[in-house]
mmCIF file of C-alpha atoms and ligand atoms in Angstrom:
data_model
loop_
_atom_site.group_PDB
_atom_site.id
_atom_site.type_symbol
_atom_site.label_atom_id
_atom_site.label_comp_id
_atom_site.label_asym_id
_atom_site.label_seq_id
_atom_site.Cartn_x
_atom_site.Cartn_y
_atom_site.Cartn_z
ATOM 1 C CA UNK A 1429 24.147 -23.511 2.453
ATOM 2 C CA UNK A 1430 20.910 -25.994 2.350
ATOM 3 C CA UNK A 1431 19.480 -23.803 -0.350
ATOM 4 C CA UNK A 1432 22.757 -23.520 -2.105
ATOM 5 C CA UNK A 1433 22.436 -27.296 -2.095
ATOM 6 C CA UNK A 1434 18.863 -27.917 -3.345
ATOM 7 C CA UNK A 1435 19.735 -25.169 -6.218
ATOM 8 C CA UNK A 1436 22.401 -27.842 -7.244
ATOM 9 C CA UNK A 1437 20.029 -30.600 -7.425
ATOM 10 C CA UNK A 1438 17.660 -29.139 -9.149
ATOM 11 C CA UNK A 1439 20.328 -28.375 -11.676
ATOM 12 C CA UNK A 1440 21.504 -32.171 -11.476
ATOM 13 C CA UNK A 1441 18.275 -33.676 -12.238
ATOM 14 C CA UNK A 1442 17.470 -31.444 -15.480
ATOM 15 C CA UNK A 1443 20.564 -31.808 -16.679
ATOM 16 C CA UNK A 1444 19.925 -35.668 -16.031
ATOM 17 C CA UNK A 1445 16.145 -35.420 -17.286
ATOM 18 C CA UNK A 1446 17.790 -33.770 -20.595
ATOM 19 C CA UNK A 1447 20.127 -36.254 -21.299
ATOM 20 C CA UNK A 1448 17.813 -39.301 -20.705
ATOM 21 C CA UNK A 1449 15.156 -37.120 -23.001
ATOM 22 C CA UNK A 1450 18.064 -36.859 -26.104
ATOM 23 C CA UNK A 1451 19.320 -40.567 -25.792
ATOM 24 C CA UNK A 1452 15.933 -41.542 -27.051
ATOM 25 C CA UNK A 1453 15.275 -43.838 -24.611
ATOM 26 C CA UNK A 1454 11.671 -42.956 -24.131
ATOM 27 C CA UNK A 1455 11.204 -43.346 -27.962
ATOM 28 C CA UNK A 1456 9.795 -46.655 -28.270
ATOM 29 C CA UNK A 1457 10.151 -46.947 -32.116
ATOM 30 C CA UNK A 1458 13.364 -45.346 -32.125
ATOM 31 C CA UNK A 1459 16.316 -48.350 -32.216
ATOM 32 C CA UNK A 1460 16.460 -52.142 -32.581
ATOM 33 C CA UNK A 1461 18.452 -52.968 -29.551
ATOM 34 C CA UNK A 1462 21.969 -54.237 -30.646
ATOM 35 C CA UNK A 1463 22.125 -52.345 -33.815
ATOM 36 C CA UNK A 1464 22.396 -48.749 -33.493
ATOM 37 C CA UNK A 1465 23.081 -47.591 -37.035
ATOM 38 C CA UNK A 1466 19.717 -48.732 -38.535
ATOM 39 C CA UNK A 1467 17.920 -45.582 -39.682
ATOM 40 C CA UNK A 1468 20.698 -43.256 -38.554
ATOM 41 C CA UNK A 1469 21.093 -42.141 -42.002
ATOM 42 C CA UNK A 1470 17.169 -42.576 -43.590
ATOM 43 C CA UNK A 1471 16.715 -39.940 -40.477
ATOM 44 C CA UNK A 1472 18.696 -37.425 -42.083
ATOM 45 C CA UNK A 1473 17.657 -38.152 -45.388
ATOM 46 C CA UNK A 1474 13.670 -37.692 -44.891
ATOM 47 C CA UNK A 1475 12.615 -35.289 -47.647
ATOM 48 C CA UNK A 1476 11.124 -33.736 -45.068
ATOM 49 C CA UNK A 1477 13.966 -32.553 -43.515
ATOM 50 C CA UNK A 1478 14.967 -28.803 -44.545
ATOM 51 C CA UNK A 1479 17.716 -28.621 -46.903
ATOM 52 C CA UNK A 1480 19.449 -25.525 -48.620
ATOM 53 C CA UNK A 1481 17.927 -25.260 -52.214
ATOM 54 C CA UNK A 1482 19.667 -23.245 -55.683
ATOM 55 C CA UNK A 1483 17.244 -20.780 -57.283
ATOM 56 C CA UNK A 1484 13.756 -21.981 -58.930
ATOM 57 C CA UNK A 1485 11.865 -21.146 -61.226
ATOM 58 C CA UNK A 1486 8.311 -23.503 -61.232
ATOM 59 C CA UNK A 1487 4.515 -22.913 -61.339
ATOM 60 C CA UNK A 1488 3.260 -21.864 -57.941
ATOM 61 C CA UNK A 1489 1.335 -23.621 -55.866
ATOM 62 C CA UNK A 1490 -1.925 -22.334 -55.670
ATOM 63 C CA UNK A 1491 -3.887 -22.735 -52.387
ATOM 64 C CA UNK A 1492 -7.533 -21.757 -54.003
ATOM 65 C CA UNK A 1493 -6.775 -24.328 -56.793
ATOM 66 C CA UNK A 1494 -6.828 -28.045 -55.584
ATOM 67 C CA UNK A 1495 -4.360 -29.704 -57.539
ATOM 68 C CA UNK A 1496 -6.686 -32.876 -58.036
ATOM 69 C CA UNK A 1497 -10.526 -32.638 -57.224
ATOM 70 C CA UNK A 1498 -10.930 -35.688 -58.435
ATOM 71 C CA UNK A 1499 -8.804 -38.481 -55.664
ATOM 72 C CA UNK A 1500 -7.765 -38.170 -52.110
ATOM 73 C CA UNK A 1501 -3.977 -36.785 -51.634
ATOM 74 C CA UNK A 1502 -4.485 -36.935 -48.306
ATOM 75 C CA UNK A 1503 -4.551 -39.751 -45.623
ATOM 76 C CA UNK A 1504 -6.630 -38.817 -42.416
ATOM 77 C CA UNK A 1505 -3.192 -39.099 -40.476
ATOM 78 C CA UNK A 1506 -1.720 -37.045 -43.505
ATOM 79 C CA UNK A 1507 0.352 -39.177 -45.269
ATOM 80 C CA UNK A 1508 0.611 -37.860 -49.028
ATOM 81 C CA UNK A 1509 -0.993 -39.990 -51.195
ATOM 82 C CA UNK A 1510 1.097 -39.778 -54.805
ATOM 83 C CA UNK A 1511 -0.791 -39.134 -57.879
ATOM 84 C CA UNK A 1512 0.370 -37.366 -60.990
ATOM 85 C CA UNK A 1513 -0.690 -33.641 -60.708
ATOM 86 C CA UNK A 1514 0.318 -33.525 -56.478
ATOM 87 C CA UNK A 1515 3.769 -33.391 -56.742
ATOM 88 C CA UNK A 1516 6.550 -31.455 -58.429
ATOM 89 C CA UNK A 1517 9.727 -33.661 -59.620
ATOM 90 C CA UNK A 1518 12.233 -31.163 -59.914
ATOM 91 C CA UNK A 1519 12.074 -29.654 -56.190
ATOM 92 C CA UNK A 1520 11.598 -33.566 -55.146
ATOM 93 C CA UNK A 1521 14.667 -34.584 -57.035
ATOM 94 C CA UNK A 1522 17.223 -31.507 -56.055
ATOM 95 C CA UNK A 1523 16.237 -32.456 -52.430
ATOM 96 C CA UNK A 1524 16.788 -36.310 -52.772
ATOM 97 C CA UNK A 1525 20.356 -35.421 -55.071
ATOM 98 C CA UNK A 1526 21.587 -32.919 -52.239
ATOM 99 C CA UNK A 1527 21.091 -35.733 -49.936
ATOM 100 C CA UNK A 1528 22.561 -38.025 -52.258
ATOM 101 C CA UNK A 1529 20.241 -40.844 -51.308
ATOM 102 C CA UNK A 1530 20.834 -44.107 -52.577
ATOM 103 C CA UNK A 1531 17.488 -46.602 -53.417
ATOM 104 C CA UNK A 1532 18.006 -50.348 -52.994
ATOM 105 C CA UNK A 1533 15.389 -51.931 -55.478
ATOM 106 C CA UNK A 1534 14.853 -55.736 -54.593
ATOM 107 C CA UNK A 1535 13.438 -58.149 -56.979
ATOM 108 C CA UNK A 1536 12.597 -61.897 -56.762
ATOM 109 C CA UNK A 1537 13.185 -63.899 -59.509
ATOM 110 C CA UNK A 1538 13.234 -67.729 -58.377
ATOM 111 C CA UNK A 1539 12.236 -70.599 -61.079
ATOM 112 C CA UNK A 1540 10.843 -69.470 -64.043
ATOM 113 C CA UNK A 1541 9.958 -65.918 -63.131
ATOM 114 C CA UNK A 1542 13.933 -65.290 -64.087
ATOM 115 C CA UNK A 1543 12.303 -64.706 -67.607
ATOM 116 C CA UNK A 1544 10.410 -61.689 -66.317
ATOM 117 C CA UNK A 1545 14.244 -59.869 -65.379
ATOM 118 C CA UNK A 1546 14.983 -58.852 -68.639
ATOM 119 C CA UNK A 1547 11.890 -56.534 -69.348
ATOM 120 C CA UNK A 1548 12.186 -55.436 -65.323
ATOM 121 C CA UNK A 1549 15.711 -54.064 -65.804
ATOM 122 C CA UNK A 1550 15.364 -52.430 -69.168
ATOM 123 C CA UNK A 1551 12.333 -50.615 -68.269
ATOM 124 C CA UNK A 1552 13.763 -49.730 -64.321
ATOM 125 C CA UNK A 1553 17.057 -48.761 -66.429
ATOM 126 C CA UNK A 1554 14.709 -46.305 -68.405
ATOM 127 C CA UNK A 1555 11.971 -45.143 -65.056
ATOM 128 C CA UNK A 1556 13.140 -45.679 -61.906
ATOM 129 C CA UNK A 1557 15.007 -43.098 -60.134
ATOM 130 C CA UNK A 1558 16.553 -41.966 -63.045
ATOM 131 C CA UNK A 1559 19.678 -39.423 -62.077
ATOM 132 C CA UNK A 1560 19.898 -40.651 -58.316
ATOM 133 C CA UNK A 1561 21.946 -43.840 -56.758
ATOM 134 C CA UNK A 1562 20.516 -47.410 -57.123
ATOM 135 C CA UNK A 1563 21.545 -50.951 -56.466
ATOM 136 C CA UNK A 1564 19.325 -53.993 -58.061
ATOM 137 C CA UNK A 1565 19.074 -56.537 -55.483
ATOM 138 C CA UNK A 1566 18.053 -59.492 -57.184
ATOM 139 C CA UNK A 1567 17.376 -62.616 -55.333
ATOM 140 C CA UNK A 1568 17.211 -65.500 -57.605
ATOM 141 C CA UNK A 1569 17.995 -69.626 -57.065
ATOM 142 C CA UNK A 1570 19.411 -69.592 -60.749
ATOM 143 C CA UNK A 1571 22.175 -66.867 -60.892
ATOM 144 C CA UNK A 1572 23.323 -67.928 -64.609
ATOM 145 C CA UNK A 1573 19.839 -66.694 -65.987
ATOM 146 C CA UNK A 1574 20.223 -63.309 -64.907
ATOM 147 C CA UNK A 1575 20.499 -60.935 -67.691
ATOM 148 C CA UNK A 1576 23.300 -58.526 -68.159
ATOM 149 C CA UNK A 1577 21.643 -55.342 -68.602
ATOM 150 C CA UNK A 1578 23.126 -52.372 -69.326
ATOM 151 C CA UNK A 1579 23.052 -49.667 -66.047
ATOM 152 C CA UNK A 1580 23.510 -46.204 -66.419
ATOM 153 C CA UNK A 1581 25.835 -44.100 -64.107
ATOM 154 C CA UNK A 1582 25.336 -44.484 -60.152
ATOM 155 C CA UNK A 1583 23.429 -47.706 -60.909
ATOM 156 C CA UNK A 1584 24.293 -51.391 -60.360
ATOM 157 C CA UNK A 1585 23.706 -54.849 -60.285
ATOM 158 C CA UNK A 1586 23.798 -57.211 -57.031
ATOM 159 C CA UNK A 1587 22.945 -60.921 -57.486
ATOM 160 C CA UNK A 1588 21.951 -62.687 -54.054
ATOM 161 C CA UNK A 1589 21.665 -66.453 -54.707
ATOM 162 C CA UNK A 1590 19.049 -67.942 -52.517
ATOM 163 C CA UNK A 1591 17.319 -71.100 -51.855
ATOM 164 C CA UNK A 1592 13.576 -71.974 -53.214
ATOM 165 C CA UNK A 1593 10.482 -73.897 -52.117
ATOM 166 C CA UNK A 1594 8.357 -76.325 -53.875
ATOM 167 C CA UNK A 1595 5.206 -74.028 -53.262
ATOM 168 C CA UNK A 1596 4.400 -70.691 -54.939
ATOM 169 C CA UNK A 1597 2.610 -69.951 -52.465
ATOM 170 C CA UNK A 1598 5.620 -69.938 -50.034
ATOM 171 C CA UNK A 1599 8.134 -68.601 -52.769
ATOM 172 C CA UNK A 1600 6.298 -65.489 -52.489
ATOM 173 C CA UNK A 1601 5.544 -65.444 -48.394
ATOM 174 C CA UNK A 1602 9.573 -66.379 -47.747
ATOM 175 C CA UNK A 1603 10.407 -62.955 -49.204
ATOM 176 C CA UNK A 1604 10.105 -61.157 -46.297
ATOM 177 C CA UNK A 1605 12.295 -63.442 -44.423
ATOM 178 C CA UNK A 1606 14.792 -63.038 -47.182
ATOM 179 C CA UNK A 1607 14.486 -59.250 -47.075
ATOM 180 C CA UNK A 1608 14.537 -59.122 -43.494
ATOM 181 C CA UNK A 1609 17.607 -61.117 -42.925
ATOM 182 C CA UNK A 1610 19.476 -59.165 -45.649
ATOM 183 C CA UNK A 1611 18.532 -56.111 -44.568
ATOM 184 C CA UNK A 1612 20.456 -56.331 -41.844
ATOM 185 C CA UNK A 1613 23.271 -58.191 -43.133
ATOM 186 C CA UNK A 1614 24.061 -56.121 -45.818
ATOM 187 C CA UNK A 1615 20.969 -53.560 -46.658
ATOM 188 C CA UNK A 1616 21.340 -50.768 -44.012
ATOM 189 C CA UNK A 1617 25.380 -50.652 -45.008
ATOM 190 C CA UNK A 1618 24.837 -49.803 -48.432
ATOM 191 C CA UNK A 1619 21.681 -47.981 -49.281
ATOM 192 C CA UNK A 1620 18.965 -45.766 -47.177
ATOM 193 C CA UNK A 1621 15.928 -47.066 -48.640
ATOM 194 C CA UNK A 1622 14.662 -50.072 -49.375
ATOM 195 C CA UNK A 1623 11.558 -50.666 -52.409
ATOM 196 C CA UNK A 1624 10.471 -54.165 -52.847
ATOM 197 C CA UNK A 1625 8.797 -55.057 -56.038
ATOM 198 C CA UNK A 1626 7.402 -57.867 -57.746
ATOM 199 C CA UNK A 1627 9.397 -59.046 -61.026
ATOM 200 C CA UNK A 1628 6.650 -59.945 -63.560
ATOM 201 C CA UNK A 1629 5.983 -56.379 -64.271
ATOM 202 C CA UNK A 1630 7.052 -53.497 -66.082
ATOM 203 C CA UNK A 1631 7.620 -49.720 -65.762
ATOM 204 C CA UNK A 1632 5.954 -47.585 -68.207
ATOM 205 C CA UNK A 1633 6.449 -44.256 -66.491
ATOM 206 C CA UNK A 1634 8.242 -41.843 -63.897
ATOM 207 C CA UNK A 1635 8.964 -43.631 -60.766
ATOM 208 C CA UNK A 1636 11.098 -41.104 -58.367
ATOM 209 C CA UNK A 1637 11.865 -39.975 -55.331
ATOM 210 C CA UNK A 1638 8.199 -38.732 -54.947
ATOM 211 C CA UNK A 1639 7.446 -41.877 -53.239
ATOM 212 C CA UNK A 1640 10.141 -42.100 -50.806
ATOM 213 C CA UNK A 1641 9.441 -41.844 -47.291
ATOM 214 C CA UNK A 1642 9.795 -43.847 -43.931
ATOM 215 C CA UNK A 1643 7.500 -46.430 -44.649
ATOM 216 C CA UNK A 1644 5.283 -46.481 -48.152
ATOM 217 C CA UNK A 1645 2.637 -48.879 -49.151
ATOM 218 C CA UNK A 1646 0.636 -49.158 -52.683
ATOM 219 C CA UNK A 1647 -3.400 -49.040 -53.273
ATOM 220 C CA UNK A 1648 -3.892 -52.072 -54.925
ATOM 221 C CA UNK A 1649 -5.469 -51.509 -58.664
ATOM 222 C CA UNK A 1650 -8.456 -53.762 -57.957
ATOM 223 C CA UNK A 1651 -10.049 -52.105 -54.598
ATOM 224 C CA UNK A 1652 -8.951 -48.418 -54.855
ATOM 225 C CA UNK A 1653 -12.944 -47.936 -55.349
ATOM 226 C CA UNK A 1654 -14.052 -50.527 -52.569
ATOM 227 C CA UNK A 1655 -15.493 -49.850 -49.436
ATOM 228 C CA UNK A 1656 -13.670 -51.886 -46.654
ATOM 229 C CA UNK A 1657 -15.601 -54.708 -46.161
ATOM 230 C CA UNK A 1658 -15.097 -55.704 -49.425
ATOM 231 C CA UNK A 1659 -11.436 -55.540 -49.499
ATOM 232 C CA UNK A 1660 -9.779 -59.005 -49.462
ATOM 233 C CA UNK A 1661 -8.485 -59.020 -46.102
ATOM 234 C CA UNK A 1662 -7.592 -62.232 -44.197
ATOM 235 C CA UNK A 1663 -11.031 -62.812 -41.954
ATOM 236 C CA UNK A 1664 -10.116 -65.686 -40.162
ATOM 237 C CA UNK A 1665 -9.527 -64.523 -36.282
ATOM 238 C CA UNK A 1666 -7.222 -67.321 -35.991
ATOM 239 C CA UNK A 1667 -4.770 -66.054 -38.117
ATOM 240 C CA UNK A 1668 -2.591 -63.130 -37.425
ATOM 241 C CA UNK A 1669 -3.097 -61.660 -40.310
ATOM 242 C CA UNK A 1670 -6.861 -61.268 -39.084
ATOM 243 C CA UNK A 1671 -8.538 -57.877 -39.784
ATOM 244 C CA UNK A 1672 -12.663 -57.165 -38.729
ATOM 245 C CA UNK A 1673 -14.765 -55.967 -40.943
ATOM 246 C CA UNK A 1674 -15.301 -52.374 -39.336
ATOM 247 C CA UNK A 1675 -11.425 -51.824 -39.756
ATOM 248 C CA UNK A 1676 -9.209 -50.961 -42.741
ATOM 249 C CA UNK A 1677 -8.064 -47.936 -44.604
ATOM 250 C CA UNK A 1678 -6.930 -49.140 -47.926
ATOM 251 C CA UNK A 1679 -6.058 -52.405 -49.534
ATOM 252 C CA UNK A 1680 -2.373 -52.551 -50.137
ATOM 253 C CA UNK A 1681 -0.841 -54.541 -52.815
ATOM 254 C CA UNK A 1682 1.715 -57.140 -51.956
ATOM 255 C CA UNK A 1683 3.589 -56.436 -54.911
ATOM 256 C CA UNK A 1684 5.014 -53.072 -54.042
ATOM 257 C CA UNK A 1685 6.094 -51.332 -50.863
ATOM 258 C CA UNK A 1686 8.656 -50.214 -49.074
ATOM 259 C CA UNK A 1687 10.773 -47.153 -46.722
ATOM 260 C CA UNK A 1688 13.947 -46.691 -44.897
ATOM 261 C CA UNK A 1689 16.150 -49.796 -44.462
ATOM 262 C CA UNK A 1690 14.953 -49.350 -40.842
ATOM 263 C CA UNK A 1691 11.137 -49.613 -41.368
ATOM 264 C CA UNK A 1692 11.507 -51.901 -44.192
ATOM 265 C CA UNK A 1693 13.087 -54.405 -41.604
ATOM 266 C CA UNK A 1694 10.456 -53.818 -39.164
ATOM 267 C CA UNK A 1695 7.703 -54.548 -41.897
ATOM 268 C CA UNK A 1696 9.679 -57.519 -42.957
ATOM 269 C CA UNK A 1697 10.657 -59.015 -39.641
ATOM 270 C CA UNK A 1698 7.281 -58.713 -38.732
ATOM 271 C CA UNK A 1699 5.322 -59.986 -41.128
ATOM 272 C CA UNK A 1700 7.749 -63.054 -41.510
ATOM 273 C CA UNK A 1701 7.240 -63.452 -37.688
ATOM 274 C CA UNK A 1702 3.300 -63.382 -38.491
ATOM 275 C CA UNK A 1703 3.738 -66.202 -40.982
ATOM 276 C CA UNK A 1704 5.752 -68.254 -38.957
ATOM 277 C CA UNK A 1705 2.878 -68.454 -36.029
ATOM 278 C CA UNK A 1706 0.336 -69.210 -38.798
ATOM 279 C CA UNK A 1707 1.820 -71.592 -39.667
ATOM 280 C CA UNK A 1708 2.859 -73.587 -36.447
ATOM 281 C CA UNK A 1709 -1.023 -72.884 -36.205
ATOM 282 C CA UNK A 1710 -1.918 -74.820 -39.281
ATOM 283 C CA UNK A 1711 -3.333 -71.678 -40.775
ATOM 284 C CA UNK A 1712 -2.245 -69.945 -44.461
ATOM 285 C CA UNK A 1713 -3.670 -66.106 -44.801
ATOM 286 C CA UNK A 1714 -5.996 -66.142 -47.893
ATOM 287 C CA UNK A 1715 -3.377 -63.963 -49.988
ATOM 288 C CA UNK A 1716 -0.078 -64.938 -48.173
ATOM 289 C CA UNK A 1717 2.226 -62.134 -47.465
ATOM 290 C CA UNK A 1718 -0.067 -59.682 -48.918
ATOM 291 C CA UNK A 1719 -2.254 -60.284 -46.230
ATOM 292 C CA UNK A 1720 0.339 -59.489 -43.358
ATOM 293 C CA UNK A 1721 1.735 -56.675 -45.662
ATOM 294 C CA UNK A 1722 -1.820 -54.935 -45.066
ATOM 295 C CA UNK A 1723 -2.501 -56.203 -40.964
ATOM 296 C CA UNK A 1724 1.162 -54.136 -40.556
ATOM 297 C CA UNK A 1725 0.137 -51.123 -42.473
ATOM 298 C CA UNK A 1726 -3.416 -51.308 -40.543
ATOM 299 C CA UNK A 1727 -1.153 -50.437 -37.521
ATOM 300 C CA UNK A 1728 2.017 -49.167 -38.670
ATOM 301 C CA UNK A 1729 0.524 -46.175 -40.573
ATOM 302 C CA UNK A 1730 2.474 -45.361 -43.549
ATOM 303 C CA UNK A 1731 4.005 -42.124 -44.169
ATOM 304 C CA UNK A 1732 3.082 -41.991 -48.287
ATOM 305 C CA UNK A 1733 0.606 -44.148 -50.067
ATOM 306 C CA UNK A 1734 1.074 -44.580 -53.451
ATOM 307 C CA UNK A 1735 -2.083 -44.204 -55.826
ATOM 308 C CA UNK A 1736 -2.416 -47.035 -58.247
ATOM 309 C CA UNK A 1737 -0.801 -45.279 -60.683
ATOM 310 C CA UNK A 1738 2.174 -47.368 -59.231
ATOM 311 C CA UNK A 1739 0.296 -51.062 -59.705
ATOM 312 C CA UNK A 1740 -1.364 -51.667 -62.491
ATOM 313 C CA UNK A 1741 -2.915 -54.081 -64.852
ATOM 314 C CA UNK A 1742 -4.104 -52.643 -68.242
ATOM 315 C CA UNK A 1743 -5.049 -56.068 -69.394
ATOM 316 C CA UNK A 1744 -7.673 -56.657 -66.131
ATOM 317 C CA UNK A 1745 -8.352 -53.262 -65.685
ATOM 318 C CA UNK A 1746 -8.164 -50.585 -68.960
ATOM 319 C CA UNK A 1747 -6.976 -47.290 -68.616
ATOM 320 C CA UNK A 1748 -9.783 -44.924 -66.664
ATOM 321 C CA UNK A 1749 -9.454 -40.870 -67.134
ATOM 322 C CA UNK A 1750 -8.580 -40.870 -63.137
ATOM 323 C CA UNK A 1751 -4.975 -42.664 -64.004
ATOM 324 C CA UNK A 1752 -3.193 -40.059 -65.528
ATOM 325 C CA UNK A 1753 -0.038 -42.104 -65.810
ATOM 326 C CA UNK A 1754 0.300 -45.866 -65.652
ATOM 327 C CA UNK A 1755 4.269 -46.161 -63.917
ATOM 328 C CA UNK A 1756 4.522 -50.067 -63.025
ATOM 329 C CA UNK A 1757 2.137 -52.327 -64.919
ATOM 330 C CA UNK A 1758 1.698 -56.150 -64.966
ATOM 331 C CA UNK A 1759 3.302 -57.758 -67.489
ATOM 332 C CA UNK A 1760 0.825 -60.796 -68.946
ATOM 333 C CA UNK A 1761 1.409 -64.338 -68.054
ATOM 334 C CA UNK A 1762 0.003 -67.864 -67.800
ATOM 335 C CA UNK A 1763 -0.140 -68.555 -63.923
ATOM 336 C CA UNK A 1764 -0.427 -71.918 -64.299
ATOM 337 C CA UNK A 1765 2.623 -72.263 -66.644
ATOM 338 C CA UNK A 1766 4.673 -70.279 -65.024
ATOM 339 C CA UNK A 1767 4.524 -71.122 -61.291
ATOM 340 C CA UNK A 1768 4.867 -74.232 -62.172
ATOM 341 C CA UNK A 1769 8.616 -76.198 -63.022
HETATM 342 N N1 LIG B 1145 8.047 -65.444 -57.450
HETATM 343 C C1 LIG B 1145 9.144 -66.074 -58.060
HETATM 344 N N2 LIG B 1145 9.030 -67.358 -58.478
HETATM 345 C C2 LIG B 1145 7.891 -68.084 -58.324
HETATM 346 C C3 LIG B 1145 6.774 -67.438 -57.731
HETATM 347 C C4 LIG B 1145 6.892 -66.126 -57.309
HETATM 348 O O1 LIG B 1145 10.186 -65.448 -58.230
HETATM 349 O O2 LIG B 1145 7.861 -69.252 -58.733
HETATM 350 C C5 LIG B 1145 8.186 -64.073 -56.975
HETATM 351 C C6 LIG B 1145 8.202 -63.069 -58.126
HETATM 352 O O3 LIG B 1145 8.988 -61.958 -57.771
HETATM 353 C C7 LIG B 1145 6.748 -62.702 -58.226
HETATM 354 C C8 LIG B 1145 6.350 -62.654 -56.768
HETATM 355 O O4 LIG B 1145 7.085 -63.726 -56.165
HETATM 356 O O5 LIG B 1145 6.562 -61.487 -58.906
HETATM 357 C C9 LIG B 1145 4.862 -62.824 -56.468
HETATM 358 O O6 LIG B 1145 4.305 -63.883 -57.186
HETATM 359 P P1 LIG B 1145 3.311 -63.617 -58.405
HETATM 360 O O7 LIG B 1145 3.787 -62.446 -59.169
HETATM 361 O O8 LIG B 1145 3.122 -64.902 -59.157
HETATM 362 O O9 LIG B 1145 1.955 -63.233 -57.654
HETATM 363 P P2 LIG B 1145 0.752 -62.353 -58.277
HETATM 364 O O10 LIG B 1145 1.294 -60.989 -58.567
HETATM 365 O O11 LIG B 1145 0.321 -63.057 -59.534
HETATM 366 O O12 LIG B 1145 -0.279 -62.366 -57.211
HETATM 367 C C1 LIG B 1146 -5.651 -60.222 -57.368
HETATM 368 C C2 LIG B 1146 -4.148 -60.380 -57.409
HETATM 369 C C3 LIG B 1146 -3.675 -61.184 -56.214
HETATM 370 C C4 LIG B 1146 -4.210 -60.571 -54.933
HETATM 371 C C5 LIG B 1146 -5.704 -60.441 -55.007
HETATM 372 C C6 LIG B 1146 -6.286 -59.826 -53.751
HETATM 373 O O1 LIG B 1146 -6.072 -59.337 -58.392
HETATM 374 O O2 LIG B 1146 -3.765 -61.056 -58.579
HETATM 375 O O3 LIG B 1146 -2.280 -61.222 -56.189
HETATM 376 O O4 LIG B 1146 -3.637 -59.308 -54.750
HETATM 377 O O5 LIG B 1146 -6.069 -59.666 -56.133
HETATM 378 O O6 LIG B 1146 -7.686 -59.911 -53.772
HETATM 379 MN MN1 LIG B 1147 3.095 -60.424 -59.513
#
């Protein structure tokens, strides 16, 4: 009988150990307390994930042939990074369509920079995620100056009016408040992931599903060659955006990034959070949100990094032999003029 017994507990406590294992409760990272459905979709939806392909037919990957010699396509906690030449569209796209993903794209256009929608929309319309399911979020203080575009099939248009502030400098930081408290208002209902992009630019090329992923950040055009104690991290230990000089892996630019709604509201929450103790400490990183963007990514390791390829500024910056396509590109303005009423 006692054995009988102790067989029983034994039994009792797996079964237990199991269940507590499969709730994910020993999984830090893997809910915000009090809302369970962030991420349970983005978790099915990681390219990643095995899904049932059609027939083929594509070159072969060739493991004696590098497909670049010339950049990293690797992080050292391999993450991908995307460059034309690593990737293949056509498998990347028939996985994305099977899981019928759907992108949310958000854009800031407060003040003047509503001028710079037009040009954004048309060339999204004609580059970004072409053939899969998008919603424009466009945050803007003067909804009568946004553009109607034409959108193609699966695509459309959401206009989220939202205050201003007198300061540039604070019209671009308060974004990730903004996209933090909409992302869980309204994001994470109605899309699985999030990009956030700056509006006075352009696409000139493919940008696709290849740069999905959990959480994706972009090399910024001007230090993709630097070593790290160059980069133009915030190196004041009293702010939090603080990073040392013997630390870094790339400099990210603030001007494109994103993930799942889930991470996205992570990076968002956080980095507004950051701000907000800055600034109760009288202290303003040297390059604002772009500063926190990179102190999260420091130690919140992305899952892609996106080459510049994805950022860049033809006017500041040419066009070198190692960019074989230039996808999102600065449009030209007068900072001065525009920033200001
Ligand atoms: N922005 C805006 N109105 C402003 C200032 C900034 O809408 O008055 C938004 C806009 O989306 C812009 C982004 O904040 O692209 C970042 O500012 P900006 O592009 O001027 O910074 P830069 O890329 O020049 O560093
Ligand atoms: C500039 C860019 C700024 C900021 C800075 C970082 O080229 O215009 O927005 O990213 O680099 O050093
Ligand atoms: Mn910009």
């Amino acid at each position: 009988k006692p054995k009988c017994y102790s067989l029983l507990a034994i039994i009792l406590l797996t079964m237990l150990i199991l269940v507590f294992f499969s709730s994910g409760l020993l999984s830090p990272r893997s809910q915000t307390p009090g809302s369970p459905e962030v991420g349970a979709r983005v978790k099915e939806l990681d390219h990643l994930q095995v899904v049932t392909l059609s027939r083929m037919v594509y070159p072969q990957p060739k493991v004696l042939t590098p497909c670049r010699k010339d950049v990293l396509v690797v992080t050292p906690w391999l993450a991908p990074i995307i460059w034309e030449g690593t990737f293949n569209i056509g498998i990347l796209n028939e996985q994305f369509r099977l899981q019928n993903a759907t992108i949310g794209l958000t854009v800031f256009a407060i003040k003047k920079y509503v001028v710079f929608l037009k040009l954004f929309l048309e060339t999204a319309e004609k580059h970004f995620m072409v053939g899969h399911r998008v919603t424009y979020y466009v945050f803007t203080d003067r909804p009568a100056d946004v553009p109607r575009v034409a959108l193609g099939a699966g695509r459309r248009l959401v206009v989220l009016t939202v205050g201003t502030y007198a300061r540039w400098q604070d019209v671009s930081m308060r974004r990730m408040q903004a996209i933090s408290d909409f992302s869980e208002r309204r994001f994470r209902h109605e899309v699985d992931y999030l990009v956030c992009a700056d509006v006075d630019m352009q696409f000139d090329d493919h940008v696709g599903v290849e740069i999905l992923s959990p959480l994706f950040g972009t090399l910024h055009p001007g230090f993709y060659g630097s070593s790290r104690e160059a980069f133009t991290y915030e190196r004041r230990p009293r702010s939090q955006a603080y990073i040392s000089r013997d630390e870094g892996d790339f400099y990210y630019m603030g001007a494109f990034f994103g993930g799942s709604v889930q991470e996205v509201t992570r990076l968002s929450k956080a980095c507004h959070q950051a701000m907000m103790v800055d600034q109760a400490n009288g202290i303003e990183a040297v390059w604002h949100d772009e500063s926190h963007l990179n102190k999260y990514l420091l130690y919140h390791k992305p899952t892609k990094v996106l080459s510049p390829e994805y950022m860049w500024d033809k006017q500041l910056l040419g066009w070198p032999a190692v960019m074989k396509k230039l996808r999102y590109v600065a449009v030209p303005k007068n900072h001065q003029e525009i920033r200001n009423r």
